Every structure is written in structure tokens, then in C-alpha cells.
Coordinates of C-alpha atoms and ligand atoms in Angstrom, one line a residue:
X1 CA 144.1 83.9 86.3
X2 CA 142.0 83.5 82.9
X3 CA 139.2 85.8 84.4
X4 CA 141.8 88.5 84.2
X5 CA 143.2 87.6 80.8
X6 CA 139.3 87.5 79.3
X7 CA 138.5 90.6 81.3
X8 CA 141.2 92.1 79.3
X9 CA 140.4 91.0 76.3
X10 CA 136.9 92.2 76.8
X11 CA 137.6 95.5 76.9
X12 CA 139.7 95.7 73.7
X13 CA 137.1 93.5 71.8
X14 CA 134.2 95.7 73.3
X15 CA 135.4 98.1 70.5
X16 CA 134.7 96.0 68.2
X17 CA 131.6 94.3 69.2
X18 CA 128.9 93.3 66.7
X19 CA 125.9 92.1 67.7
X20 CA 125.7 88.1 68.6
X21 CA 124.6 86.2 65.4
X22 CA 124.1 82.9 67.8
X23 CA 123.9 82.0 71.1
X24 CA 120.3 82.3 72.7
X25 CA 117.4 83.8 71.3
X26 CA 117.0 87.8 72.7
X27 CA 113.4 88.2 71.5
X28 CA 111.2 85.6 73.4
X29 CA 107.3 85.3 72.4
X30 CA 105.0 86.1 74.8
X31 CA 104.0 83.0 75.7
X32 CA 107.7 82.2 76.5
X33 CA 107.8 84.8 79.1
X34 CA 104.4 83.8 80.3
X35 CA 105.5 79.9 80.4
X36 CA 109.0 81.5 82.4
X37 CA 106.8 83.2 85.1
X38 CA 104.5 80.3 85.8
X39 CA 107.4 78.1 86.3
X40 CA 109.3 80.5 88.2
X41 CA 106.4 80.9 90.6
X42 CA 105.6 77.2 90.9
X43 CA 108.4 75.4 90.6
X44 CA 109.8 76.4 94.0
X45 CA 107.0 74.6 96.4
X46 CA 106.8 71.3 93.2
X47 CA 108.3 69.1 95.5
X48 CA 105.0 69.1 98.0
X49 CA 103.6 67.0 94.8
X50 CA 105.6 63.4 95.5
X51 CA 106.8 64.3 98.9
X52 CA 102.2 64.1 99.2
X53 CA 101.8 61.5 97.4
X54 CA 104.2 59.3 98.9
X55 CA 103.6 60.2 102.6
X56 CA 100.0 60.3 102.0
X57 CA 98.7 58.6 99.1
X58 CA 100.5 55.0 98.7
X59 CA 102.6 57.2 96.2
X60 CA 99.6 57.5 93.7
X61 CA 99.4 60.7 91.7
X62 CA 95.7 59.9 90.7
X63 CA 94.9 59.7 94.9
X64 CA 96.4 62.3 95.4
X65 CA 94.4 64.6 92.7
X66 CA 91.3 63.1 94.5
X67 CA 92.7 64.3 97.7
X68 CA 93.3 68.0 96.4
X69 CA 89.7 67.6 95.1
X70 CA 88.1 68.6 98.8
X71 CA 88.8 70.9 101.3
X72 CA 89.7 68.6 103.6
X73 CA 92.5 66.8 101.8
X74 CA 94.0 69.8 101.1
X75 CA 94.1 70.5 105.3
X76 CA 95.1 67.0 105.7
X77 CA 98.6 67.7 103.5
X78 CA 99.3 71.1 104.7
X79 CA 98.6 69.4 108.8
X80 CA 101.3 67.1 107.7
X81 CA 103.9 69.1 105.8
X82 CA 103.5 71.1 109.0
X83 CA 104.4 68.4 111.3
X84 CA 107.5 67.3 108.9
X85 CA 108.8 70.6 109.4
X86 CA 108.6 71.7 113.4
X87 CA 111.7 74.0 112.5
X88 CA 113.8 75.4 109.4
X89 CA 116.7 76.2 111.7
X90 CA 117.7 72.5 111.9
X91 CA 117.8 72.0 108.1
X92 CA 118.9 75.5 106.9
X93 CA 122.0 74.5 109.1
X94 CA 122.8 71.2 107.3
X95 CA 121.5 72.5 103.9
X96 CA 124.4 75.6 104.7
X97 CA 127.1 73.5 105.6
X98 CA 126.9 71.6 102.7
X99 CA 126.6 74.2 100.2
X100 CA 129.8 75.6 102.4
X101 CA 131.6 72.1 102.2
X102 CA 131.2 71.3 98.5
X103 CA 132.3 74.9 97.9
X104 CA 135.5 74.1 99.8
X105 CA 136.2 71.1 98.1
X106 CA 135.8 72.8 94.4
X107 CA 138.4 75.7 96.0
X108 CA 141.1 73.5 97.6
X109 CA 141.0 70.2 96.3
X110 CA 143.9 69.8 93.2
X111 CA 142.6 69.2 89.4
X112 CA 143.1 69.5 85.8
X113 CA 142.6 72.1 83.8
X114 CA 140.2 71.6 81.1
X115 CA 138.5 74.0 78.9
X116 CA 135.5 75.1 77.8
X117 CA 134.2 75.7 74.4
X118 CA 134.7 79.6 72.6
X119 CA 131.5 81.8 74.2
X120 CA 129.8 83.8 71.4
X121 CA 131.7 86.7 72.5
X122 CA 134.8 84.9 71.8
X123 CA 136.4 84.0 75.3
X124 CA 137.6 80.6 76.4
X125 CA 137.2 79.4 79.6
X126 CA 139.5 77.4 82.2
X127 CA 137.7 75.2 84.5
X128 CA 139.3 73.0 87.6
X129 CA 138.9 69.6 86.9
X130 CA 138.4 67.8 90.5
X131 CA 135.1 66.6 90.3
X132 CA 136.0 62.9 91.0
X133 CA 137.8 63.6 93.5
X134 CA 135.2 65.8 95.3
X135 CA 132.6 63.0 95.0
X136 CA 134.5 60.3 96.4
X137 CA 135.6 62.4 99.2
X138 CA 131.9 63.6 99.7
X139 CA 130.6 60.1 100.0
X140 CA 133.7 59.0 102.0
X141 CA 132.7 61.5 104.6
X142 CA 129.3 60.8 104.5
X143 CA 129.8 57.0 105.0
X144 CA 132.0 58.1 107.5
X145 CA 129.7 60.5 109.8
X146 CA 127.0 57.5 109.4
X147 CA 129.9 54.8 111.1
X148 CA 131.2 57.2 113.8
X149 CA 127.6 58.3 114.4
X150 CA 128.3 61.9 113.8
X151 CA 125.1 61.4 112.3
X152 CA 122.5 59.0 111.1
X153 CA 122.6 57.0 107.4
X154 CA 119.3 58.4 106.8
X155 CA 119.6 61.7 107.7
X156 CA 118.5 63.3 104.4
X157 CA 115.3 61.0 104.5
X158 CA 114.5 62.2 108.3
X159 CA 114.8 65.9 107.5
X160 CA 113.1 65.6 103.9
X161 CA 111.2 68.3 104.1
X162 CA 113.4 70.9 105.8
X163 CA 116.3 70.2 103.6
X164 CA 113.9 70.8 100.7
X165 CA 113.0 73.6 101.9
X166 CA 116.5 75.1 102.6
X167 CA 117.4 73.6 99.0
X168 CA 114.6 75.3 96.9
X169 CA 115.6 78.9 99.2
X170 CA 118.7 78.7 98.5
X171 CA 118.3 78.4 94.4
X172 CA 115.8 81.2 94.7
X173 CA 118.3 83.5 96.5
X174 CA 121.5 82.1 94.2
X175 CA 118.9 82.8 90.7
X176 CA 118.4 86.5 92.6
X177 CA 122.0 86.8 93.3
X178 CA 122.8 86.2 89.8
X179 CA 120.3 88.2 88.3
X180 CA 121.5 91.3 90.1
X181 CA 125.5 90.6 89.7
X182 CA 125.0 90.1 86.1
X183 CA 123.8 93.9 85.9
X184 CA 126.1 94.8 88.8
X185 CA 129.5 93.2 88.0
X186 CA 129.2 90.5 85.2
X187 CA 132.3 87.9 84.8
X188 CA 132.1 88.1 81.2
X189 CA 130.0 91.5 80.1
X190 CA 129.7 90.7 76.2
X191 CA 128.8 87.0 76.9
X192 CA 125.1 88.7 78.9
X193 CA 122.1 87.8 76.9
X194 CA 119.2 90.0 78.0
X195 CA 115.8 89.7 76.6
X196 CA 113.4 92.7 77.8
X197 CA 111.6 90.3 79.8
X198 CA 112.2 90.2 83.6
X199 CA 110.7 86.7 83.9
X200 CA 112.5 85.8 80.7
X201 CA 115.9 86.9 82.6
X202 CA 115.4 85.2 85.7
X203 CA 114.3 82.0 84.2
X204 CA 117.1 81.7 81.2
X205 CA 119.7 83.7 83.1
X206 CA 121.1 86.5 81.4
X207 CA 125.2 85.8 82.4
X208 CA 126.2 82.9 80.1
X209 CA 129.2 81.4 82.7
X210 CA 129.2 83.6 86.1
X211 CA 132.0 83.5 88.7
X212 CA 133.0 84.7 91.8
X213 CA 137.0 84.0 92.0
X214 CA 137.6 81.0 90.8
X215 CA 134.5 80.0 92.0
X216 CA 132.2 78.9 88.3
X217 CA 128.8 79.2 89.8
X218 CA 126.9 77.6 87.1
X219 CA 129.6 73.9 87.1
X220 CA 129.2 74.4 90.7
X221 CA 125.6 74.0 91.3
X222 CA 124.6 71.4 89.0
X223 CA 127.6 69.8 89.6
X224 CA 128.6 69.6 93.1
X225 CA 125.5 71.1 95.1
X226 CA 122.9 68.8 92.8
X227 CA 124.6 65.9 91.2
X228 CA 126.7 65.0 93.9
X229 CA 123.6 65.3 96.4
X230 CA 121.6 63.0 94.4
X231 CA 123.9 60.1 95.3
X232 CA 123.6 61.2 99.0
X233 CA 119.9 61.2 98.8
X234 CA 119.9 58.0 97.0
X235 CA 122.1 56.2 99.8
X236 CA 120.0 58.2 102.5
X237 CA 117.0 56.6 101.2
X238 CA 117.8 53.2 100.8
X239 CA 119.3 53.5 104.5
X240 CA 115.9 54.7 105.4
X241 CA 114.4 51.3 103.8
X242 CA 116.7 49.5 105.8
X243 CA 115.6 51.2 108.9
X244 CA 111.9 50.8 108.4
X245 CA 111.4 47.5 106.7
X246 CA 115.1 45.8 107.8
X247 CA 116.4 45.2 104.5
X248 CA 117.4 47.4 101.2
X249 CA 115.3 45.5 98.3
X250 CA 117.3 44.5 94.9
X251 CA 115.2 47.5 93.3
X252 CA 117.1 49.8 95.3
X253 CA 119.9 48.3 94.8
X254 CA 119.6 48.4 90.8
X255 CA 118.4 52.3 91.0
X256 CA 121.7 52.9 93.1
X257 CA 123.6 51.2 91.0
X258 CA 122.5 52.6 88.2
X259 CA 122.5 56.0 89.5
X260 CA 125.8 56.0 90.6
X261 CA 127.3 54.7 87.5
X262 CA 125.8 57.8 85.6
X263 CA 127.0 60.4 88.2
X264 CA 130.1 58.6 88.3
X265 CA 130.2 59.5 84.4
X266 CA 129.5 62.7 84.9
X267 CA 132.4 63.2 87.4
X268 CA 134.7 60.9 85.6
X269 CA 134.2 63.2 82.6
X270 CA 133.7 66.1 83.5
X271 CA 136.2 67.7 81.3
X272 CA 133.3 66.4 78.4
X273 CA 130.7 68.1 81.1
X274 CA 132.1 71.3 80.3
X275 CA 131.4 71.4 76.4
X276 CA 127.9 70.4 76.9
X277 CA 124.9 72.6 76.6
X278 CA 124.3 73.6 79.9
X279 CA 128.1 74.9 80.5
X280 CA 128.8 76.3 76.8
X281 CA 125.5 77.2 75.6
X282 CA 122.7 78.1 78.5
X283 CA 122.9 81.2 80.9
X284 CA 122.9 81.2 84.7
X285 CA 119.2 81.5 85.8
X286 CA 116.3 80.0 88.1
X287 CA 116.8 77.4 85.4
X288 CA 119.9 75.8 86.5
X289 CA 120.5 77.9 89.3
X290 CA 117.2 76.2 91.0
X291 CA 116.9 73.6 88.9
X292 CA 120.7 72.2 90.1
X293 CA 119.8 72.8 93.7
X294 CA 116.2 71.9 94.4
X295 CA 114.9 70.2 91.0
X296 CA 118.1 67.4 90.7
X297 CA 118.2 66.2 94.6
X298 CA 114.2 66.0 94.8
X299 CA 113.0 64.6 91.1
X300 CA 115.9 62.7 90.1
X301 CA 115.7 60.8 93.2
X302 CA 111.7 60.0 93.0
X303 CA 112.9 56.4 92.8
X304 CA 114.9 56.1 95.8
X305 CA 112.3 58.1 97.4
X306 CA 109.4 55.7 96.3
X307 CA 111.3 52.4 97.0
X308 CA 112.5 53.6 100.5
X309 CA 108.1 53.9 101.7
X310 CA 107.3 51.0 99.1
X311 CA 109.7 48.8 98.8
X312 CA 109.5 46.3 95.5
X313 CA 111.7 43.4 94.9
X314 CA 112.2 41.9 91.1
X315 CA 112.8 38.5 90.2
X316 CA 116.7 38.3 90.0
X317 CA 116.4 37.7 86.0
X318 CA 114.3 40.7 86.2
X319 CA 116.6 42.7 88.1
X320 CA 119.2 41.4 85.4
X321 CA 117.9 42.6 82.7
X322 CA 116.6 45.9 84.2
X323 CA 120.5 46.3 84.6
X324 CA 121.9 45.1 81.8
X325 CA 119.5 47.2 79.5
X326 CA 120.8 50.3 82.4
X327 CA 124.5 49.3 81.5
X328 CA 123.7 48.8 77.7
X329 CA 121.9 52.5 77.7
X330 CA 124.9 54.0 79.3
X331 CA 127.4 52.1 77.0
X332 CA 125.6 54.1 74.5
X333 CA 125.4 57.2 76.7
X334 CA 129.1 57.1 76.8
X335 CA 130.4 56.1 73.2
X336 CA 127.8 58.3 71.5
X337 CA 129.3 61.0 73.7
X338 CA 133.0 60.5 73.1
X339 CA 132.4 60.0 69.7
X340 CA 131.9 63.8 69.4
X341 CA 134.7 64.6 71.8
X342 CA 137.7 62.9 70.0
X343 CA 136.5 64.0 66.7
X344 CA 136.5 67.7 67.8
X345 CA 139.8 67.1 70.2
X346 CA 141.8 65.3 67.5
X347 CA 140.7 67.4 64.8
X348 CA 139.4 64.6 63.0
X349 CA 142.4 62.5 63.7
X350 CA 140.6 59.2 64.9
X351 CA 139.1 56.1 64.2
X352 CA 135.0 56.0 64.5
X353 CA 133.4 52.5 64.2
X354 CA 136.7 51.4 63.0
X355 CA 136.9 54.0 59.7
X356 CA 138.1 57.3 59.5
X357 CA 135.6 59.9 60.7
X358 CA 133.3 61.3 58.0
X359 CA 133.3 65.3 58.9
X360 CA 131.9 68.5 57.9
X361 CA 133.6 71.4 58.5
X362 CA 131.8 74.4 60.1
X363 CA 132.6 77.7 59.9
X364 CA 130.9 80.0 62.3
X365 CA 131.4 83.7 63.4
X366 CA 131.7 85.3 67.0
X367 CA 130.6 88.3 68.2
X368 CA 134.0 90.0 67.5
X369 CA 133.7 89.0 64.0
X370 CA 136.2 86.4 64.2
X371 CA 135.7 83.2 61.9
X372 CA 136.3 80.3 64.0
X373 CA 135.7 76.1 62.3
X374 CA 134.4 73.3 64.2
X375 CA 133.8 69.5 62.9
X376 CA 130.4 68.0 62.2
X377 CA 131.0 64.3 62.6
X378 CA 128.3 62.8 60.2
X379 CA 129.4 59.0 60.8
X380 CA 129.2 56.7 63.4
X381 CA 126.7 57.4 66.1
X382 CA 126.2 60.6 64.6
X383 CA 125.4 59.6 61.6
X384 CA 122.3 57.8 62.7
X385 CA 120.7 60.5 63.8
X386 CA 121.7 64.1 65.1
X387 CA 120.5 63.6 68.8
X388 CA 121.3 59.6 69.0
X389 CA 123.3 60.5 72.5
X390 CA 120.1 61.6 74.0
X391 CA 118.1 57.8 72.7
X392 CA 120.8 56.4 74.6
X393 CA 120.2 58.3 77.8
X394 CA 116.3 57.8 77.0
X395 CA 117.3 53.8 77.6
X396 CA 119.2 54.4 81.0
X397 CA 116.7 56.7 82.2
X398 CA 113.8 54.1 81.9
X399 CA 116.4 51.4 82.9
X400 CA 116.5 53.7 86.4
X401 CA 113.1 53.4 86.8
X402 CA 111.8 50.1 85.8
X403 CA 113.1 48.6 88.9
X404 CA 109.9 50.4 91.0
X405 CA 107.6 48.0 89.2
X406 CA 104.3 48.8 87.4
X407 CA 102.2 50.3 90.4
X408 CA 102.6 54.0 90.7
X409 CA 103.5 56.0 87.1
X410 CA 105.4 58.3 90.0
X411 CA 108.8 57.0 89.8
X412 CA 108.4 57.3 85.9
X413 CA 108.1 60.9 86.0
X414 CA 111.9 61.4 85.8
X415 CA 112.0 59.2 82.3
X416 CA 109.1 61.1 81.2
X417 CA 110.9 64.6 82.4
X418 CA 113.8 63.3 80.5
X419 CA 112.0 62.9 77.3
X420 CA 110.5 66.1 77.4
X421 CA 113.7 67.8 78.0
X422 CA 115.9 66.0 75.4
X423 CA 113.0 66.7 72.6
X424 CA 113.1 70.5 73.6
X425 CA 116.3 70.7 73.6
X426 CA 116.8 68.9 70.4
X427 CA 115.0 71.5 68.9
X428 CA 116.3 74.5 70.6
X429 CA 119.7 72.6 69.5
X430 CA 119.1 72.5 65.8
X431 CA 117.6 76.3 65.9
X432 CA 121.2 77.7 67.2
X433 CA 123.0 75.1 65.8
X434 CA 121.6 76.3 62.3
X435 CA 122.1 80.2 62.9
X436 CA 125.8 79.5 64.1
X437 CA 126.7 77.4 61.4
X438 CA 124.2 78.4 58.7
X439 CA 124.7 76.4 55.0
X440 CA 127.1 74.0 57.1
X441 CA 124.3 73.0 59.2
X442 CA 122.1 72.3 56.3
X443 CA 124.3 70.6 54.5
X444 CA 125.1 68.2 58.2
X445 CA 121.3 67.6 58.1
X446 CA 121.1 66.7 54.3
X447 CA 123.5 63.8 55.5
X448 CA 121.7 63.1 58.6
X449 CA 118.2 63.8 58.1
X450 CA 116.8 62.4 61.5
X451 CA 117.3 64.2 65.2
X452 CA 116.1 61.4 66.8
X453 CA 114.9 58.5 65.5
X454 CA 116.0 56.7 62.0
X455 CA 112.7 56.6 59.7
X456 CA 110.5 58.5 62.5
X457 CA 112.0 62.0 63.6
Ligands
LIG1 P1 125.4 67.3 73.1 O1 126.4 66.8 73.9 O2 124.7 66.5 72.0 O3 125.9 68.7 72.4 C1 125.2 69.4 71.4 C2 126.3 70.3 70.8 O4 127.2 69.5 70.1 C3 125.7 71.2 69.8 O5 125.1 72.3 70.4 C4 126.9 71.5 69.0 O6 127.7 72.4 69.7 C5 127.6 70.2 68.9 N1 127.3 69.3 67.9 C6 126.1 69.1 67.3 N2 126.1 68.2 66.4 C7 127.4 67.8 66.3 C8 128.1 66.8 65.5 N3 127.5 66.1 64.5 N4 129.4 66.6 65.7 C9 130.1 67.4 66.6 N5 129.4 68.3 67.5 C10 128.1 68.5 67.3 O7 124.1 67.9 73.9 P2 123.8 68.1 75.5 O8 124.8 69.0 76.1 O9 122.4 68.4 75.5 O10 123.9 66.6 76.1 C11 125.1 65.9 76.5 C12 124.6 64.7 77.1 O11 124.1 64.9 78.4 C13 123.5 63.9 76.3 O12 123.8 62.6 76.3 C14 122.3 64.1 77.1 O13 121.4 63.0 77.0 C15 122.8 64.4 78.5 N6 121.9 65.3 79.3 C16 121.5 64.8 80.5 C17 120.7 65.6 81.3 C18 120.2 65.1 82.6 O14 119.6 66.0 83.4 N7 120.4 63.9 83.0 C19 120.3 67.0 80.9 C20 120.8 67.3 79.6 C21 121.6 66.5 78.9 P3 128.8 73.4 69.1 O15 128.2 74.7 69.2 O16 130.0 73.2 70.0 O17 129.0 72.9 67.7

């Protein structure tokens, strides 16, 4: 029903369309298109890189680089990826009917309405709110299969490689299916972001929230086809543990637990999901598009994945305090989080750290030359430093993957992935931040001079 009333509105405000003063950057540097391609054109086959080291290489990145040194440990991981993957058909099959199942359940299943923050064009989006729901029922019917023997616990782990296969084809043909429908038939057509730059485009996206129906591509992907999958891929692998070694090791345990907490979150709240940067702020591409279907279910997991063909079990004060520092990182996670949300929902109405919330308030202008205010909230997480939310996931991230001891760097790669991502996007944060809210901005900073950390950045 909103689709209509934005189209609508559209139309009259195309009149009176200025150009976007914020929103993403339409002028990328050269080396940011060259950076796009590369990634576009590599990403796709990345996951050969653990899936090699861990089948082949006692899941050590630095034997592995030795391998790739000669020709003949380059033939030994193609013969194998070869033999992992007798057929496609298999695994296209199950990749499909799960794209077509967590579809359904985003259709059909009853929710909320929550919505979304105001698009630089001006629109407001509605979003169903039935995440939770579709989780649970998605590992209920999973659990379920595995007990009637519809099909086995570990059936993600079996068909690894097909299934990442049909995952990373799938984001390519959704990133092309975007590109072209946001030149073809866009939801939102002053909300399109194009940059000149065909790589630029496919990477970044250029549609900033695309539908079909009811159907919100973009909170559907990372949402249900990725997040939800990483907690099926997680329980797949530790059933593979049990099958091979005939037990599941506390570090498993601890990375599930942990795991699952923090999609839980993300389900729980996803109302919160949908003012976040990925839903109000980044466009539709390879990016997310890819990045929610492939990247999410094959490098988020890396733990699970490593545990499940090396298993590693902690002292139990180790495994503790691995999850109390989890819990404590996610406590932070959370509060830092709703800190932002109740200021903005109550309009400042609220109690922070037990005082009244110390706020700026913005002013900032959208493309219809509309003036629109937001609050700043310059006290209680947020007034430690700009980012503190993303310190806090920092802890639960290394919290994940502390439980896979100190012999492979591999299952760190998703705490170092998440510190390069959360310092990027700090600063591509602050850049929009600062051209939507101009002087305001400055003056949030003057009273919170740190993004990250207090004394160091
Ligand atoms: P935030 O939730 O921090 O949102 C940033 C936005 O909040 C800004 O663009 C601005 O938007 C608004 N804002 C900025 N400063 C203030 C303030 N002082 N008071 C009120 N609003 C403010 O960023 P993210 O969406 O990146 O992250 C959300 C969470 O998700 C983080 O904890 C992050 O760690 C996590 N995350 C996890 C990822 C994963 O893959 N596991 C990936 C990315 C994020 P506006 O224009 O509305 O003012």
C-alpha cells in the first residue's frame, strides 16, 4: 500500500526536485571504481580460499599460500573442489527452495509494521516486521527435517561446496537483476544514486531500497537469505563435528551460542535493523546483494566451519570467560544501540544513564527541499565517542572467535573483517553525516571529539 502512496508522491515532488545534498557520494575516484571492479570480479569464487585451506591445509592460510606457490598445489585444490562438486543440480535445488521458502515466510507470515527512516528524496518506508517469527520457524523446520530424516543435520556441511556455489550465483544474478530494474522500473525513482561508473553501480547499487510487491529486496537478503542461514550453517557444522569426531566441543558450543544470541538480536530488533545503515543509508548492489547471500553464510561462519574439521576444547574457566566477555560485548552491542533509538523515538523524552539525554538538534534538508530535525544524543554511550556501538560489537566479534584457540589466524578473519568494515564505515559515516547536517554536525563533534576510541581516535 505505501509503494503506491510514495509512487504518488514521487511524481508530484519530481517537479520539484533539487539535486540530493546527502546521501551517497555520485562522483567516485578512480581508484574507487577500480577497487569496485576487482572486488566484483573476485569476490564471487573468495570462498575457495578457507573452503582450501581447511580441506587441505590443516586450515592454515600460510600453507596454503605455499600450496598456490607450485603448479602442482594449484591442481591438487582445483582436483578436489572438483570432486566436492560431482553436480550443481543437487545444490541449486536446495539453494532454490530456500531462497523460495524464506521468501514465503517474509510474504505470509503476520508482523508489525515498523518504519524506516526519511530517504533523501523524502519518502518513508513501511517494512513487515516478522523477522522472529520467520527464524524460529526456519530453525523449527530445520530441526525438524533432521528428526524425521527428511534430511540429514549436516546437510549444509555435506553439500559445502555446491551450496556455495548456488549462493554466490544467485547474488550475482539478484546484483544483475537489480542493476537492470533500477533503470527499468525503480521502486523509488528519485531515491537512484548513479555514479557514471558501471562498476561503481553494480558494486554500491544505484536503487537505495528496491521492491518487488511487498517484497523489500534489500531487508530480505541480508536478512532472511544470509542472517538467518548463518545460524543453519552454524548448527550444520557442529552436527558435522558430531558426526566425524562423536562429540560437539565446548568451542562450538560458545561460537553457537554466541552466534545465535546476536542473530537473535538482529531478529528481535529488527524494527532498530531498519534505521541502520545498510537499510536507510546504502543502495542495493553486488554489495549487499552478494555480500547477504554468499559473503554472510560462508565468512561469518569460518568458525563453525574451522571447529567442525578441527575441533578445540577450552578449559571450562576459559570457555567462561570467552562467554562472558561475548555476553558483556553484546550488552554493549545492545544498550549503545537503543540508546540512539529511544532518544530519536521519544523525541528526547527519556532517561540515558539515569539523567535526561544531552541532544543536539539537527536540521537537515531533503531533496524536495523540505527541512526535516533529528536528535544528536551527545551523552551516554554517545558521548564517549561517536562510533562506541561499533567498540562494542569489535568485543563480541573477537568473543566469537576466541573459542578456536591460537592455531590458525583463519577463524579471526571475521573479527579482523569486522574491524575493517566498522573503521570504513565510520568514516564514510561522518562524511554524510557532516554534509546532511552541516554546522550541527560540527558542533556534535566539538562535544564528542572521538569516533572510536576516547584519547586515541
Ligand atoms: P549506527 O547504528 O551507528 O547508525 C549510524 C547513523 O546514526 C548515522 O548515519 C546517523 O544517521 C545516526 N547517528 C549518528 N550519530 C548519532 C547520534 N549521536 N545520535 C543519534 N543518531 C546518530 O550505524 P550502523 O548502521 O553502521 O550500525 C548499527 C549496528 O550494527 C552497529 O552496532 C554495528 O556494529 C552493527 N553492524 C554489524 C555488521 C555486521 O555485519 N555484523 C555490519 C554493520 C553494522 P541519521 O542520518 O539517521 O542521523
Amino acid at each position: 500500500m505505501t509503494v503506491l502512496r510514495t509512487t504518488k508522491l514521487e511524481s508530484l515532488k519530481a517537479s520539484r526536485h533539487i539535486n540530493p545534498l546527502w546521501g551517497r557520494s555520485s562522483t567516485p575516484a578512480i581508484f574507487e571504481i577500480a577497487f569496485c571492479a576487482t572486488l566484483v570480479l573476485l569476490c564471487p569464487a573468495s570462498f575457495l580460499i578457507p573452503w582450501s585451506a581447511l580441506e587441505l591445509c590443516d586450515g592454515s592460510i600460510g600453507k596454503l599460500l605455499v600450496r598456490l606457490g607450485d603448479m602442482d598445489g594449484i591442481y591438487s585444490i582445483f582436483n578436489l573442489a572438483q570432486e566436492s562438486l560431482p553436480s550443481v543440480v543437487a545444490p541449486m535445488k536446495i539453494y532454490g527452495s530456500w531462497v523460495v521458502f524464506q521468501a514465503t515466510l517474509f510474504i505470509v507470515l503476520p508482523g508489525t509494521t515498523g518504519y524506516g527512516e526519511t530517504t533523501p528524496a523524502g519518502n518513508r518506508l513501511w517494512y513487515k516486521i516478522n523477522g522472529l517469527l520467520s527464524w524460529f520457524l526456519t530453525i523449527g523446520v530445520y530441526i525438524l527435517g533432521a528428526l524425521c530424516s527428511w534430511w540429514d543435520a549436516d546437510i549444509v556441511a555435506k553439500q559445502w561446496m555446491g551450496l556455495m556455489v548456488a549462493a554466490s550465483t544467485y547474488g550475482i544474478v539478484l546484483t544483475l537483476l537489480v542493476y537492470i530494474k533500477a533503470h527499468v522500473t525503480p521502486s523509488h525513482s528519485l531515491d537512484r544514486k548513479f555514479s557514471g561508473s558501471l562498476f561503481h553501480d553494480i558494486f554500491a547499487g544505484i536503487e537505495l531500497n528496491p521492491r518487488i510487491g511487498d517484497l523489500d529486496l534489500k531487508l530480505f537478503n541480508i536478512g532472511r537469505v544470509g542472517m538467518t542461514a548463518w545460524t543453519i550453517v552454524n548448527l550444520s557444522f557442529a552436527a558435522s563435528q558430531y558426526q566425524h569426531f562423536g562429540y560437539v566441543c565446548n568451542g562450538m558450543i560458545v561460537v553457537n551460542i554466541l552466534q545465535s544470541l546476536y542473530i537473535l538480536d538482529f531478529f528481535y530488533q529488527e524494527d532498530w535493523y531498519i534505521g541502520t545503515i545498510d537499510i536507510a543509508h546504502d543502495h542495493f548492489g553486488f554489495y549487499l546483494a552478494w555480500g547477504g547471500a554468499a559473503w554472510i553464510p560462508s565468512m561469518y561462519t569460518l568458525q563453525a566451519q574451522y571447529l567442525a574439521h578441527y575441533p578445540f576444547n577450552l578449559s571450562q574457566t576459559t570457555a567462561l570467560i570467552i562467554l562472558l566477555v561475548g555476553v558483556f560485548g553484546y550488552w554493549m552491542f545492545r544498550a549503545s544501540n537503543h540508546q540512539r533509538i529511544v532518544v530519536r523515538r521519544t523525541g528526547g523524552k527519556c532517561v540515558i544513564w539515569g539523567k535526561k539525554p544531552v541532544v543536539i538538534t539537527a536540521h537537515y534538508t531533503t531533496s524536495n527541499g523540505e527541512r526535516h530535525t533529528s536528535l544528536l544524543l551527545c551523552s551516554g554511550f554517545w558521548g564517549i565517542a561517536r562510533h562506541f556501538n561499533y567498540i562494542a560489537d569489535l568485543i563480541l566479534a573477537f568473543a566469537m572467535c576466541a573459542p578456536c584457540g591460537t592455531r590458525n589466524v583463519l577463524p579471526y578473519a571475521y573479527f579482523v573483517y569486522m574491524t575493517v568494515l566498522l573503521i570504513h564505515r565510520s568514516i564514510r559515516d561522518e562524511d554524510r553525516c557532516s554534509k546532511k547536517y552541516g554546522k550541527d554536525w560540527e558542533l556534535y563533534k566539538a562535544r564528542v571529539p572521538y569516533a572510536l576510541i576516547p584519547g586515541i581516535y
